[in-house]
Coordinates of C-alpha atoms in Angstrom, one line a residue:
M1 CA 23.9 11.9 139.5
E2 CA 26.6 11.4 137.0
V3 CA 25.6 14.7 135.4
E4 CA 26.1 16.1 138.5
S5 CA 29.0 15.2 138.9
R6 CA 30.2 16.2 136.1
L7 CA 29.0 19.9 136.3
S8 CA 30.8 19.6 139.8
S9 CA 33.8 18.5 138.1
S10 CA 33.9 20.7 135.0
Q11 CA 33.2 23.5 137.7
A12 CA 36.3 22.6 139.8
D13 CA 38.4 22.3 136.6
Q14 CA 37.1 25.8 135.7
N15 CA 37.9 26.9 139.1
Q16 CA 41.0 25.6 139.2
N17 CA 42.4 26.8 135.7
T18 CA 41.1 30.2 136.6
Q19 CA 43.1 30.0 139.5
S20 CA 46.7 28.6 138.1
S21 CA 45.8 31.6 135.2
L22 CA 45.5 34.0 138.2
D23 CA 48.9 32.6 139.9
R24 CA 50.5 32.1 136.7
R25 CA 49.6 35.7 135.7
K26 CA 50.5 37.1 138.6
S27 CA 53.9 35.6 138.6
G28 CA 54.5 36.0 134.8
R29 CA 53.7 39.6 134.9
V30 CA 54.8 41.4 137.4
S31 CA 53.3 44.8 138.1
K32 CA 55.6 48.1 136.9
K33 CA 55.3 51.3 135.5
P34 CA 54.1 51.2 131.6
E35 CA 57.2 52.0 129.8
L36 CA 57.2 54.5 126.7
F37 CA 56.2 53.8 123.9
S38 CA 59.8 55.0 121.9
Q39 CA 61.4 52.3 124.7
S40 CA 59.5 49.4 124.1
Y41 CA 59.7 50.3 120.2
N42 CA 63.6 50.9 120.5
V43 CA 63.7 46.8 122.5
A44 CA 61.1 45.2 119.9
N45 CA 63.3 46.6 117.0
S46 CA 67.0 45.4 118.5
P47 CA 68.4 42.2 117.7
G48 CA 67.0 39.6 119.9
G49 CA 64.9 42.4 121.5
G50 CA 61.3 40.3 120.5
K51 CA 58.5 39.8 122.3
R52 CA 58.0 38.1 125.4
K53 CA 55.5 34.6 124.3
R54 CA 53.7 33.1 127.1
A55 CA 54.1 29.4 127.9
N56 CA 51.0 27.9 127.6
G57 CA 49.3 29.9 124.5
D58 CA 46.6 32.0 124.7
I59 CA 45.0 33.3 128.4
N60 CA 41.6 34.2 128.2
E61 CA 41.3 37.4 130.4
A62 CA 39.6 38.0 133.9
P63 CA 37.3 40.4 134.4
G64 CA 39.0 41.7 137.4
E65 CA 42.2 42.5 135.8
E66 CA 44.2 44.7 137.5
D67 CA 44.4 48.3 136.9
E68 CA 47.8 48.7 136.7
V69 CA 47.7 46.3 133.3
S70 CA 47.6 48.9 130.4
E71 CA 45.3 48.3 127.5
S72 CA 48.3 48.7 124.8
E73 CA 50.2 46.5 127.1
S74 CA 47.6 43.3 126.6
D75 CA 46.6 44.7 122.7
D76 CA 50.4 44.2 121.9
I77 CA 50.7 40.3 123.5
T78 CA 50.1 37.6 120.9
D79 CA 50.8 34.2 120.7
D80 CA 53.1 34.9 117.5
E81 CA 55.8 37.6 116.5
P82 CA 54.5 40.3 113.9
D83 CA 55.7 39.8 110.6
E84 CA 57.8 42.9 108.7
E85 CA 54.8 44.3 107.1
E86 CA 53.1 44.7 110.5
L87 CA 56.0 46.1 112.1
R88 CA 56.1 48.8 109.3
E89 CA 52.5 49.8 109.3
R90 CA 53.1 50.1 113.4
K91 CA 56.1 52.6 113.0
R92 CA 54.0 54.6 110.8
A93 CA 51.7 54.7 113.0
A94 CA 53.6 55.8 115.6
R95 CA 55.2 58.4 114.0
R96 CA 51.8 59.8 112.8
S97 CA 50.5 59.7 116.5
S98 CA 53.5 61.4 117.7
A99 CA 53.4 64.2 115.2
N100 CA 50.0 64.8 115.4
K101 CA 49.5 64.6 119.1
P102 CA 48.6 68.1 121.1
S103 CA 50.1 69.4 124.0
G104 CA 48.3 68.2 127.0
P105 CA 48.3 67.6 130.4
K106 CA 51.0 65.3 131.5
S107 CA 50.2 62.2 132.4
K108 CA 50.2 60.8 135.9
T109 CA 53.3 58.1 135.4
K110 CA 56.5 60.0 135.2
S111 CA 58.5 60.0 132.1
R112 CA 61.6 61.1 131.0
P113 CA 62.7 63.8 129.1
S114 CA 62.5 63.4 125.4
H115 CA 66.3 63.7 124.6
S116 CA 67.4 61.5 126.8
A117 CA 65.2 58.9 125.8
K118 CA 66.7 59.4 122.0
K119 CA 69.0 56.2 121.6
M120 CA 70.9 55.3 118.7
K121 CA 72.0 51.7 118.2
V122 CA 75.8 50.9 119.0
G123 CA 77.1 47.6 118.0
N124 CA 75.8 44.2 118.8
G125 CA 71.9 45.9 119.1
I126 CA 73.0 47.9 122.5
G127 CA 71.2 51.0 122.4
G128 CA 73.7 54.1 123.6
R129 CA 72.0 57.4 124.6
L130 CA 73.2 60.3 122.4
A131 CA 75.0 63.4 124.0
I132 CA 73.2 65.7 125.4
R133 CA 74.4 69.5 123.6
P134 CA 73.5 72.6 125.3
A135 CA 70.7 74.9 123.7
T136 CA 72.1 77.7 121.6
N137 CA 68.5 79.3 120.7
G138 CA 69.3 80.2 117.5
E139 CA 72.9 82.2 118.3
V140 CA 75.9 81.3 116.3
G141 CA 79.0 81.5 118.7
R142 CA 80.9 84.3 118.2
A143 CA 84.8 84.3 118.0
R144 CA 86.7 85.5 120.5
K145 CA 88.4 88.8 120.8
P146 CA 91.7 88.6 120.4
K147 CA 93.7 90.2 123.3
A148 CA 95.8 93.2 123.2
R149 CA 99.4 92.8 122.6
P150 CA 101.5 93.5 126.1
S151 CA 104.1 94.9 123.8
L152 CA 101.6 97.8 122.2
A153 CA 100.0 98.8 125.7
A154 CA 100.8 102.6 126.8
G155 CA 100.0 101.9 130.2
E156 CA 96.6 101.4 132.2
A157 CA 95.0 104.3 130.4
G158 CA 95.7 103.2 126.9
L159 CA 98.0 104.4 124.2
Y160 CA 96.8 108.0 124.0
G161 CA 95.8 107.7 127.8
R162 CA 98.6 109.6 129.8
S163 CA 97.9 111.3 132.7
C164 CA 98.1 115.0 132.3
S165 CA 97.5 118.4 134.6
G166 CA 94.4 120.3 134.4
Q167 CA 92.4 120.4 130.4
S168 CA 95.6 119.5 128.4
C169 CA 94.8 116.0 127.9
A170 CA 91.0 116.2 126.6
W171 CA 91.8 116.3 123.2
L172 CA 94.2 113.5 123.8
T173 CA 91.0 111.8 124.7
V174 CA 88.8 112.5 121.5
L175 CA 91.7 111.4 119.5
A176 CA 91.9 108.0 121.8
E177 CA 88.0 107.7 120.8
G178 CA 88.8 107.6 116.8
F179 CA 87.3 111.2 116.9
G180 CA 83.8 109.5 117.3
K181 CA 80.7 110.9 116.2
S182 CA 80.4 114.3 117.6
N183 CA 84.0 114.9 117.4
N184 CA 86.6 115.5 115.1
A185 CA 90.4 116.0 114.2
D186 CA 89.1 119.7 113.7
T187 CA 87.5 120.1 117.2
A188 CA 90.8 117.8 118.9
A189 CA 93.5 120.5 116.9
A190 CA 91.3 123.6 118.2
E191 CA 91.1 122.3 121.9
W192 CA 94.9 122.0 121.5
L193 CA 95.5 125.4 120.0
T194 CA 93.0 126.9 123.2
Q195 CA 95.2 125.0 125.8
Y196 CA 98.4 126.3 124.2
Q197 CA 96.8 130.1 124.4
Q198 CA 96.4 129.2 128.1
H199 CA 99.6 126.6 129.2
Q200 CA 102.2 126.5 126.3
T201 CA 104.8 124.7 128.4
A202 CA 102.1 122.0 129.6
A203 CA 100.4 121.7 126.1
M204 CA 103.8 121.7 124.4
R205 CA 104.7 119.0 126.9
D206 CA 101.4 116.9 126.0
L207 CA 101.9 117.2 122.3
V208 CA 105.2 115.6 122.1
N209 CA 104.5 112.7 124.8
F210 CA 101.5 112.4 122.0
I211 CA 104.1 111.8 119.5
L212 CA 106.6 109.8 121.8
K213 CA 103.0 107.7 122.6
C214 CA 102.4 107.1 118.7
T215 CA 105.6 105.0 118.7
G216 CA 104.2 102.4 121.1
T217 CA 105.7 103.8 124.3
D218 CA 104.3 105.6 127.4
L219 CA 107.6 107.5 128.5
G220 CA 107.3 110.8 128.0
I221 CA 109.0 114.6 128.9
E222 CA 108.6 116.7 131.5
D223 CA 108.1 120.4 131.3
S224 CA 112.0 121.1 132.4
D225 CA 112.5 119.0 128.9
I226 CA 110.1 121.5 126.8
T227 CA 112.1 124.8 128.6
D228 CA 115.2 123.8 127.5
V229 CA 114.8 123.0 123.5
D230 CA 118.5 123.1 123.0
H231 CA 119.0 119.6 124.7
A232 CA 115.9 117.9 123.3
P233 CA 118.3 115.1 121.1
D234 CA 119.9 114.3 124.5
S235 CA 116.2 113.5 125.9
I236 CA 115.1 111.6 122.9
A237 CA 118.0 109.6 123.3
D238 CA 117.6 108.9 127.0
I239 CA 113.8 107.9 125.9
Q240 CA 115.2 105.3 123.4
N241 CA 117.5 103.8 125.7
Q242 CA 114.3 103.2 127.5
Y243 CA 112.5 102.4 124.9
Q244 CA 115.1 99.7 123.9
E245 CA 115.0 98.3 127.5
Q246 CA 111.7 97.3 127.5
G247 CA 112.1 94.7 124.6
I248 CA 109.2 96.2 122.0
S249 CA 109.9 94.6 118.7
E250 CA 106.5 96.7 117.2
Y251 CA 105.0 99.8 117.0
P252 CA 101.4 101.0 116.0
L253 CA 102.5 102.3 112.3
I254 CA 103.6 98.8 111.8
S255 CA 101.3 96.5 114.2
K256 CA 98.7 94.3 112.3
A257 CA 96.6 94.2 115.4
K258 CA 93.1 95.4 114.6
T259 CA 93.6 98.2 117.4
F260 CA 95.8 99.7 115.1
R261 CA 94.3 99.0 111.9
A262 CA 93.1 102.6 111.6
F263 CA 96.1 104.3 113.4
Q264 CA 97.9 106.1 110.4
P265 CA 94.9 107.8 108.8
L266 CA 93.9 109.1 112.3
L267 CA 97.4 110.6 113.3
E268 CA 97.7 112.1 109.4
D269 CA 94.4 113.5 110.1
F270 CA 94.6 114.9 113.1
I271 CA 98.6 116.6 112.4
T272 CA 96.7 117.8 109.3
A273 CA 93.9 119.4 111.4
L274 CA 96.3 121.0 113.4
I275 CA 98.5 122.5 110.6
Q276 CA 95.2 123.9 109.2
T277 CA 93.9 125.3 112.5
F278 CA 97.4 127.0 112.9
H279 CA 97.2 128.9 109.5
H280 CA 93.3 129.7 109.8
S281 CA 93.9 131.3 113.6
S282 CA 97.7 133.2 112.0
V283 CA 99.3 131.4 114.4
L284 CA 101.6 129.3 112.2
Y285 CA 102.7 133.0 111.5
N286 CA 102.9 135.1 114.6
D287 CA 104.0 132.8 116.9
E288 CA 107.6 131.3 115.4
N289 CA 108.4 129.5 118.5
L290 CA 105.3 127.2 118.4
F291 CA 106.1 125.9 115.0
E292 CA 109.8 125.9 115.6
N293 CA 109.4 123.7 118.7
I294 CA 107.4 121.0 117.2
Q295 CA 110.2 120.9 114.5
V296 CA 112.8 120.4 116.8
W297 CA 111.6 117.7 118.5
I298 CA 110.1 115.9 115.2
A299 CA 113.9 116.4 114.1
S300 CA 115.5 114.7 116.6
M301 CA 113.2 111.4 116.6
S302 CA 113.9 111.6 112.8
T303 CA 117.9 111.1 113.2
A304 CA 117.4 108.6 116.4
D305 CA 118.7 105.0 115.7
F306 CA 115.4 103.6 116.6
R307 CA 113.3 103.2 113.8
P308 CA 110.0 103.2 115.5
F309 CA 111.3 106.9 116.5
R310 CA 112.2 107.6 112.9
H311 CA 109.5 105.8 110.8
T312 CA 106.4 107.8 113.1
A313 CA 108.8 111.2 113.1
A314 CA 109.2 111.2 109.6
L315 CA 105.2 110.4 108.5
I316 CA 104.6 113.1 110.7
S317 CA 106.9 115.6 109.3
L318 CA 106.3 114.4 105.7
T319 CA 102.4 115.0 106.5
I320 CA 103.0 118.5 107.9
L321 CA 104.5 119.0 104.2
N322 CA 101.6 118.1 102.9
T323 CA 99.6 119.9 104.7
L324 CA 102.0 123.1 104.3
C325 CA 101.6 122.5 100.1
D326 CA 97.8 122.5 100.3
I327 CA 98.1 126.2 102.5
A328 CA 100.3 127.6 99.9
R329 CA 98.4 126.2 96.9
E330 CA 95.4 127.9 98.8
V331 CA 97.0 131.2 99.2
T332 CA 98.6 131.5 95.8
T333 CA 95.1 131.0 94.8
S334 CA 93.6 134.2 96.8
I335 CA 96.8 135.8 95.6
S336 CA 96.2 135.8 91.8
T337 CA 92.2 136.1 92.8
S338 CA 93.3 139.6 94.8
R339 CA 95.7 140.8 91.6
K340 CA 92.9 140.3 89.3
Q341 CA 90.5 142.3 91.4
L342 CA 93.1 144.9 91.4
E343 CA 93.5 145.1 88.1
S344 CA 89.8 145.2 87.3
E345 CA 89.2 148.2 90.1
K346 CA 92.1 150.2 88.4
K347 CA 90.4 150.1 84.8
K348 CA 87.2 151.5 86.8
K349 CA 86.5 154.9 85.4
K350 CA 85.8 156.0 88.5
I351 CA 88.2 154.4 91.3
N352 CA 87.4 153.5 94.8
P353 CA 91.0 154.3 96.7
G354 CA 89.5 152.6 100.0
R355 CA 88.9 149.1 98.1
V356 CA 92.1 149.4 96.0
D357 CA 94.3 149.8 99.0
S358 CA 92.5 147.4 101.1
I359 CA 93.4 144.8 98.2
Q360 CA 96.6 145.8 98.5
A361 CA 97.1 145.0 101.9
A362 CA 95.3 141.9 101.6
V363 CA 98.1 141.0 98.8
Q364 CA 100.7 142.0 100.5
D365 CA 99.9 139.9 103.5
S366 CA 99.2 136.8 101.5
E367 CA 102.7 137.2 99.7
K368 CA 104.3 137.6 103.2
K369 CA 102.1 134.2 104.2
L370 CA 103.7 132.5 101.0
E371 CA 107.4 133.5 102.2
T372 CA 106.6 132.3 105.5
I373 CA 105.3 129.0 104.0
D374 CA 108.2 128.6 101.8
E375 CA 110.7 129.3 104.2
L376 CA 108.7 125.8 106.2
L377 CA 109.1 124.0 104.3
Q378 CA 112.4 124.4 103.2
D379 CA 113.4 123.8 106.7
G380 CA 111.4 120.6 106.6
I381 CA 113.1 119.2 103.4
N382 CA 116.5 120.0 104.9
T383 CA 115.9 118.5 108.6
V384 CA 114.1 115.6 108.0
F385 CA 113.2 114.9 104.0
V386 CA 116.7 114.7 102.7
H387 CA 118.0 112.1 105.2
R388 CA 114.9 109.8 105.5
Y389 CA 114.4 109.6 101.6
R390 CA 117.5 107.2 101.5
D391 CA 116.7 105.6 105.2
V392 CA 117.8 101.8 105.5
D393 CA 113.9 100.9 106.1
S394 CA 112.2 100.8 102.6
K395 CA 108.7 101.9 104.3
I396 CA 110.4 105.3 104.9
R397 CA 111.7 105.6 102.1
C398 CA 108.3 104.9 99.8
E399 CA 106.4 107.3 102.1
C400 CA 108.9 110.0 101.0
M401 CA 109.1 109.6 97.1
T402 CA 105.0 109.5 97.8
A403 CA 105.3 112.4 99.7
L404 CA 107.5 114.0 96.9
G405 CA 105.1 113.4 93.6
R406 CA 102.2 115.2 95.4
W407 CA 104.3 118.2 96.5
I408 CA 105.2 118.6 93.0
R409 CA 101.6 118.2 91.9
T410 CA 100.4 120.4 94.5
Y411 CA 102.8 123.2 94.6
R412 CA 104.6 122.8 91.2
E413 CA 106.0 126.6 91.7
F414 CA 108.1 125.7 94.8
F415 CA 108.4 121.8 94.1
F416 CA 109.0 121.8 90.4
E417 CA 112.3 121.9 89.9
G418 CA 115.7 120.2 89.3
Q419 CA 116.8 120.0 92.5
Y420 CA 113.6 118.2 93.6
L421 CA 113.1 116.3 90.8
R422 CA 116.6 114.6 90.8
Y423 CA 115.4 112.5 94.3
L424 CA 113.4 111.0 91.7
G425 CA 116.0 110.0 89.4
W426 CA 118.2 108.7 92.1
M427 CA 115.6 106.6 93.6
L428 CA 115.1 104.5 90.2
S429 CA 118.1 102.9 91.4
D430 CA 116.5 101.6 94.9
A431 CA 117.1 98.3 95.8
A432 CA 114.0 97.9 97.1
A433 CA 111.1 96.9 94.0
Q434 CA 108.1 98.6 95.9
T435 CA 110.3 102.0 95.9
R436 CA 111.3 102.0 92.3
S437 CA 107.6 100.9 91.3
I438 CA 106.3 104.3 93.2
V439 CA 109.1 106.3 91.6
V440 CA 107.7 105.2 88.4
A441 CA 104.2 105.7 89.1
Q442 CA 105.0 109.3 90.5
L443 CA 106.6 110.0 87.3
L444 CA 104.0 108.8 84.9
S445 CA 101.6 111.2 86.9
L446 CA 104.1 113.8 86.2
Y447 CA 104.7 112.8 82.3
R448 CA 101.2 112.5 81.3
N449 CA 100.4 116.7 82.0
K450 CA 101.6 117.8 79.0
D451 CA 102.4 121.3 80.7
N452 CA 104.9 119.7 82.5
I453 CA 107.1 118.1 79.4
A454 CA 108.9 121.2 79.1
G455 CA 110.1 121.6 82.9
L456 CA 111.2 117.3 82.5
R457 CA 113.1 117.9 79.6
S458 CA 116.4 118.1 81.8
F459 CA 114.9 115.2 83.6
T460 CA 114.7 112.8 80.8
E461 CA 117.8 113.6 79.2
R462 CA 120.1 113.0 82.4
F463 CA 118.2 109.6 83.4
R464 CA 116.6 108.3 80.0
Q465 CA 119.2 105.7 80.2
R466 CA 118.1 104.5 83.3
M467 CA 114.4 104.1 82.2
V468 CA 115.6 102.1 79.3
E469 CA 117.9 99.5 81.1
M470 CA 114.7 98.9 83.7
A471 CA 112.3 98.9 81.0
A472 CA 114.8 96.0 79.7
Q473 CA 116.0 94.4 82.7
D474 CA 114.7 94.8 86.2
A475 CA 114.1 92.2 88.3
D476 CA 110.3 93.3 88.9
V477 CA 108.4 92.3 86.1
G478 CA 105.3 95.2 87.3
V479 CA 108.1 98.1 86.6
R480 CA 109.5 96.9 83.7
A481 CA 105.7 96.9 82.3
S482 CA 105.5 100.6 84.1
M483 CA 108.7 102.2 82.5
V484 CA 107.7 100.7 79.4
E485 CA 104.2 102.8 79.6
L486 CA 106.3 105.6 81.0
L487 CA 108.8 105.8 77.7
D488 CA 105.8 105.7 75.6
L489 CA 104.8 109.0 77.5
I490 CA 108.5 110.1 76.8
R491 CA 108.5 108.9 73.0
D492 CA 104.9 110.5 72.1
A493 CA 106.7 114.0 73.7
G494 CA 109.7 113.5 71.5
L495 CA 112.4 113.1 74.0
I496 CA 113.6 109.6 73.3
E497 CA 116.6 108.3 71.0
P498 CA 116.1 106.0 68.3
A499 CA 118.3 103.6 69.7
D500 CA 116.2 103.5 72.7
I501 CA 113.0 102.7 70.8
D502 CA 114.7 99.7 69.3
I503 CA 115.2 98.0 72.3
V504 CA 112.1 99.0 74.1
G505 CA 110.2 97.7 70.8
R506 CA 112.2 94.2 70.8
L507 CA 110.6 93.7 74.5
V508 CA 107.5 92.3 71.9
F509 CA 109.3 89.0 72.5
D510 CA 110.1 89.2 75.6
S511 CA 108.7 85.9 77.9
E512 CA 106.6 88.1 80.3
S513 CA 102.8 88.4 79.2
R514 CA 103.0 91.8 80.8
V515 CA 106.3 93.6 79.2
R516 CA 104.7 92.2 75.9
K517 CA 101.5 93.7 76.3
A518 CA 102.8 96.3 77.5
A519 CA 105.5 97.2 74.3
G520 CA 102.8 95.8 72.1
R521 CA 101.5 99.4 72.4
F522 CA 104.7 100.9 72.7
F523 CA 105.6 99.3 68.9
V524 CA 102.2 100.0 67.4
A525 CA 102.5 103.8 68.4
N526 CA 105.8 103.9 66.9
I527 CA 104.5 102.0 63.7
Q528 CA 102.2 104.7 63.6
D529 CA 104.0 107.7 63.8
V530 CA 106.6 106.2 61.2
F531 CA 104.1 105.6 59.0
D532 CA 102.2 109.2 59.7
S533 CA 105.9 110.8 58.7
I534 CA 106.2 108.9 55.7
T535 CA 102.8 109.9 54.3
E536 CA 103.8 113.5 55.1
E537 CA 106.8 113.2 53.7
V538 CA 104.9 112.0 50.6
A539 CA 102.9 114.6 50.1
D540 CA 104.9 117.3 50.5
E541 CA 107.0 115.5 47.5
I542 CA 103.4 115.3 45.1
N543 CA 102.7 119.3 46.0
D544 CA 106.4 120.1 45.1
L545 CA 105.6 118.5 41.8

């Protein structure tokens, strides 16, 4: 009986313990959705975030445990907290499992996105979510394109897009597109000439409006202005007043905007192609009104008080003169070749009269063309260059001096004269260092050519004193160094005085290194010349003995 009572009491106690265990399990462990490992890992590692401990020690698992309790949770519940070594091992295992885990079907339990589950520790162990950044798909953000400046906009159609009648603006569109892959300046010039031959007034109006648009305005002239050429200065003055009222401070030639980065080369290419087209089609020689009308409008703009008009017109005029010089050199070469052919034909035993006549006719025709070109060059110099080489704007003066040096080198038969060389000498006293530097560069190119020394003798005697003064006292170091190099060429040509040599030779002690370097070459070359002359004198004396 006692045994039975003991068994019954032990079973009752066991049932009671089991019941209390189930009650405690049900009350202490609320059924909930399993947390992600990353969440439980962060909570476990945060200060004060250790695992929950049971109040009554170990609890044996019942065989009928509920399905909501996961195996990971039951394994993690222990009586004692894991030590640091075990935590590190768990971290490593978690990393390896997350790295090697294949992408499979999603579990029934819904989980948050991985980027939202990622947390960072903030002060006091409080987890804070990282900011969600939009994906860029590996693309680097591009900088925004700067908006076009309103002051340079020439109407809704753009700088070159002034509306015109018929086909007279097709060449403007080609120029506006920068002479794409299939178009170029020659094509645009040929199209304009074709339109001029069909509608002279409309084509000339479009050309003048194009030049006005190159100044940065959308204002233009009408057909009546083209027919009344005598009032061209008045028309330009009216447009100038309207332009000034718009308050535009910039124009394409000086603008630093990306849109006008290649504006000046494009403009020069078009003007060059236009004049070359006139030459090859003989319109330049047969139609006097064409070039005269263009020159009238350009000259009127070049004398305007408004800087955009003056600068743009001066650049176009200088480009025209550059092209005329190239054409003159081409015609001169053709005349020289034809004359040689004529001489060789006349020396033959059996002369071909027809060939001789054709060669003589070609020579005469080329000489007439050259005379026309000379007249156009002289007219351009008298109407634009002589006024703009001393313009208040240093950029215009620099462009004039650069063009003059080019003319002298290209068409020396016309420009290598004292009346044109003197402009270079006068501009040696220009107030702008950049202008003086350009003049010195042009003189260097002339003195390096030995064939020019004889023609530069009078120029050297007239402006030598100013050159020496610039080498010794100019405010710009670069100008001084370049002038010392120029004086070395003059010394080598024997056109410098001994007193000037002493002044330049002392510059080896100058405070500026660039000047000392240039003066050093001058000094060494001069010593070598003195040594050579003394050696020759001694050799002559020895020979006389």
